Structures are given as C-alpha cells and as structure tokens.
Short mmCIF file of C-alpha atoms in Angstrom, two decimals:
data_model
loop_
_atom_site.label_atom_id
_atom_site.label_comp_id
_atom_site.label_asym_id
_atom_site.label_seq_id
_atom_site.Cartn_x
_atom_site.Cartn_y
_atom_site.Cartn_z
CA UNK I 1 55.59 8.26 -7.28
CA UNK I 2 56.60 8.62 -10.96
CA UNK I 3 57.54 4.37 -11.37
CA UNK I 4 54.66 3.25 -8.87
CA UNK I 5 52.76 4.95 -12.08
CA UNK I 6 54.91 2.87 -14.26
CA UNK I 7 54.87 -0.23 -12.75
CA UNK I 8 50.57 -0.19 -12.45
CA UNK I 9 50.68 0.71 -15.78
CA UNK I 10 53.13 -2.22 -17.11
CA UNK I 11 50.86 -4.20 -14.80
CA UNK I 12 47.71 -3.20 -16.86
CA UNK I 13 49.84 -3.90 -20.04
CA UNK I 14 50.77 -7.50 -18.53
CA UNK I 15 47.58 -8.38 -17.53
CA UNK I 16 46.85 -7.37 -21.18
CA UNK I 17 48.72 -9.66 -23.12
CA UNK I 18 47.92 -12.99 -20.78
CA UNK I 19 44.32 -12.16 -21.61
CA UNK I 20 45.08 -12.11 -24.94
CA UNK I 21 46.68 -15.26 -25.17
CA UNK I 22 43.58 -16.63 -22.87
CA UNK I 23 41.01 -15.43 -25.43
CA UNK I 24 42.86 -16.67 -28.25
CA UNK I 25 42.91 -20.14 -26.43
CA UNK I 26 39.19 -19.95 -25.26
CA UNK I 27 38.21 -18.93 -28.83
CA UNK I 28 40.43 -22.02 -30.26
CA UNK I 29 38.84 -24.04 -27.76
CA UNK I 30 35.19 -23.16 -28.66
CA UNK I 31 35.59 -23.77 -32.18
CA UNK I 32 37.40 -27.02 -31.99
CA UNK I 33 34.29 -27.98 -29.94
CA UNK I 34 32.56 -26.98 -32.60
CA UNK I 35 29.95 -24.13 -30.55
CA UNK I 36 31.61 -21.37 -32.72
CA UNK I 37 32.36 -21.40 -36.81
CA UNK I 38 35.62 -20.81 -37.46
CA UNK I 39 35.09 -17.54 -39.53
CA UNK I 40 33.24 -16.48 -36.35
CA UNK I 41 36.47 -16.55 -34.48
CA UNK I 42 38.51 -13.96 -35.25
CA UNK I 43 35.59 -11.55 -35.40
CA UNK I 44 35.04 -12.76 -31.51
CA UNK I 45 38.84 -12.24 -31.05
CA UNK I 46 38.66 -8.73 -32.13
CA UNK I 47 35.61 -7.71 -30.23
CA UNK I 48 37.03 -9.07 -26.87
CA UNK I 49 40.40 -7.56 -27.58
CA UNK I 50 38.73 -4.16 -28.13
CA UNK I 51 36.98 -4.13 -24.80
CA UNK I 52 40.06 -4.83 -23.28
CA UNK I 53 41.55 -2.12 -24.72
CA UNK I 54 38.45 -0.11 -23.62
CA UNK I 55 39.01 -1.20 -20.24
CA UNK I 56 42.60 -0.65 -20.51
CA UNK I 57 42.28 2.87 -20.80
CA UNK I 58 39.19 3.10 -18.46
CA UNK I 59 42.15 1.84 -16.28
CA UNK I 60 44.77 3.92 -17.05
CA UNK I 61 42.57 7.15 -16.27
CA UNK I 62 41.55 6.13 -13.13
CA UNK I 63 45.02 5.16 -12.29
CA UNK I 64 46.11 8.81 -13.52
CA UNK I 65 43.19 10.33 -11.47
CA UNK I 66 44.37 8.55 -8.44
CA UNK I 67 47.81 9.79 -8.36
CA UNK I 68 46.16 13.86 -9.29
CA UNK I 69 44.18 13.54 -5.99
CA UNK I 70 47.12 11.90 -4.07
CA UNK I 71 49.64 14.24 -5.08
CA UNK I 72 47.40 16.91 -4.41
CA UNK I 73 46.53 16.00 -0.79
CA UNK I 74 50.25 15.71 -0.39
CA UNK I 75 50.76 19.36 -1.19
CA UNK I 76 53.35 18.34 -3.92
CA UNK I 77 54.11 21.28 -6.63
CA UNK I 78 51.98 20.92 -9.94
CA UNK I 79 54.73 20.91 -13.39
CA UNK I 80 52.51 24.70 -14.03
CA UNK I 81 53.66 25.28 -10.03
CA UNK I 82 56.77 25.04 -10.76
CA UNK I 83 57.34 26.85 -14.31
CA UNK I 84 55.45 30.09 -12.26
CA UNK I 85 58.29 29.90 -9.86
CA UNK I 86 60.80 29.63 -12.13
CA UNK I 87 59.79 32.55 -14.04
CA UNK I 88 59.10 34.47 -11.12
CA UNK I 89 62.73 33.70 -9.91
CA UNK I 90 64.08 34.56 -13.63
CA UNK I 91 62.83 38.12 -13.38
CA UNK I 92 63.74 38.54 -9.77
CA UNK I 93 67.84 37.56 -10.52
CA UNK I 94 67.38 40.17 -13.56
CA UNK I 95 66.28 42.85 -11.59
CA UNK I 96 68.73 41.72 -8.88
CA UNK I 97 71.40 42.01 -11.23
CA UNK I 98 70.26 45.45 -12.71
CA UNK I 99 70.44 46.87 -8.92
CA UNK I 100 73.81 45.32 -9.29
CA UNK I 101 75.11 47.25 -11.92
CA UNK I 102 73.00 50.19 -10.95
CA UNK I 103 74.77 50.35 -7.43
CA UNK I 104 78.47 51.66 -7.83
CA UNK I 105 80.22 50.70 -4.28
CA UNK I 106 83.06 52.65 -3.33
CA UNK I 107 86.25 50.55 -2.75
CA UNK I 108 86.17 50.54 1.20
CA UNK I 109 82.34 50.22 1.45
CA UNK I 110 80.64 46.90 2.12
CA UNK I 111 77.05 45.95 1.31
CA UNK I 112 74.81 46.35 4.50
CA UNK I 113 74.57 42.21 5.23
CA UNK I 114 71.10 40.61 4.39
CA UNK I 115 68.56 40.04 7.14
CA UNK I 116 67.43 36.26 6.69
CA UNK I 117 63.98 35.62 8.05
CA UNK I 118 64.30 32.30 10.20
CA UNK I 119 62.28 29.60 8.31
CA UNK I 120 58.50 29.13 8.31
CA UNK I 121 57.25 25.96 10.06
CA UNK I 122 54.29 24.00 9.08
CA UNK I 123 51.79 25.46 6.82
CA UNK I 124 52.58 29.37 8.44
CA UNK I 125 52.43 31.93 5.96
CA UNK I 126 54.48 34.86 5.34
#
C-alpha cells in the first residue's frame, strides 16, 4: 500500500513539473503576442505556480485520507496499534521471565505442558 502512496504522489509531483513547463510556455506565448507586458509575466508565473502548489497539497491530503479510510476498512493495525502491542508484549516476557526465576524446578520435574487454544476464525473474539 506504502509505494501505491508513492507512486500517486510522484504522479502529483510529475504532473507538477509538465505544468510548469506549460505555464512557462503559455506565459512566453502571451507576451510574444503581445496580450501580456513582459514585467507582467513572471508575476503571472508565480501566481499560477502557487495554485498549483495549493492544489498539490489539496491533493496530497485527499490522497492521504483515502488510504486512512482504506486501511481502516481493511482492519489493518494503526503504527499506535502496534507500539500498544509491543509494549504490552514487553511487560508480559518480563513478568514471564520473573515467574522464571521465581520458580525453582527440581532436577527430575518437568513444567506441566502449555494448553494452546486452537486459533480464532474470522472476526470471533476471545
């Protein structure tokens, strides 16, 4: 999902760049005809290249707003999802390891073997 992100934003950032060239053309072509003073110009340049930028971004946000709602329907772990696990699994293996310690065995005992729920299926919950 990560370079279909990329590659609409390079996309945006193409598209970009030809329309600069384009305006810079248009503008060139304008004066030479003589319907736009020369000082004019680059003032025109400017203002076009700053709504493009505008819409750039306008872009860019919907684009990131997009992929939010997607990734969301799909049920795929948020970056905050996935640091709570990984704290909560953190202080689980410490206190795992402090029942470790805290538990002497005797040389011919044997932990009782872990009971493994079978796995869920679907969206079923514990």
């Amino acid at each position: 999902m990560s370079d279909l992100f990329k590659k609409a934003i390079s996309l945006g950032l193409g598209l970009t760049v030809v329309s600069k060239e384009k305006i810079e053309k248009t503008v060139d072509d304008l004066v030479k005809r003589g319907e736009l003073a020369p000082g004019e110009s680059k003032a025109l340049v400017e203002r076009l290249l700053e709504r493009g930028d505008e819409e750039q971004g306008q872009f860019k946000r919907v684009i990131q707003e997009q992929v939010k709602r997607v990734l969301q329907e799909a049920g795929v772990a948020s970056e905050s999802d996935v640091t709570s696990l990984e704290q909560r699994v953190a202080v689980l293996e410490k206190k795992l390891a402090e029942l470790g310690h805290s538990l002497q065995l005797q040389p011919d005992e044997s932990p009782a073997p872990l009971e493994v729920p079978p796995p869920l299926k679907g969206n079923e919950i514990e």
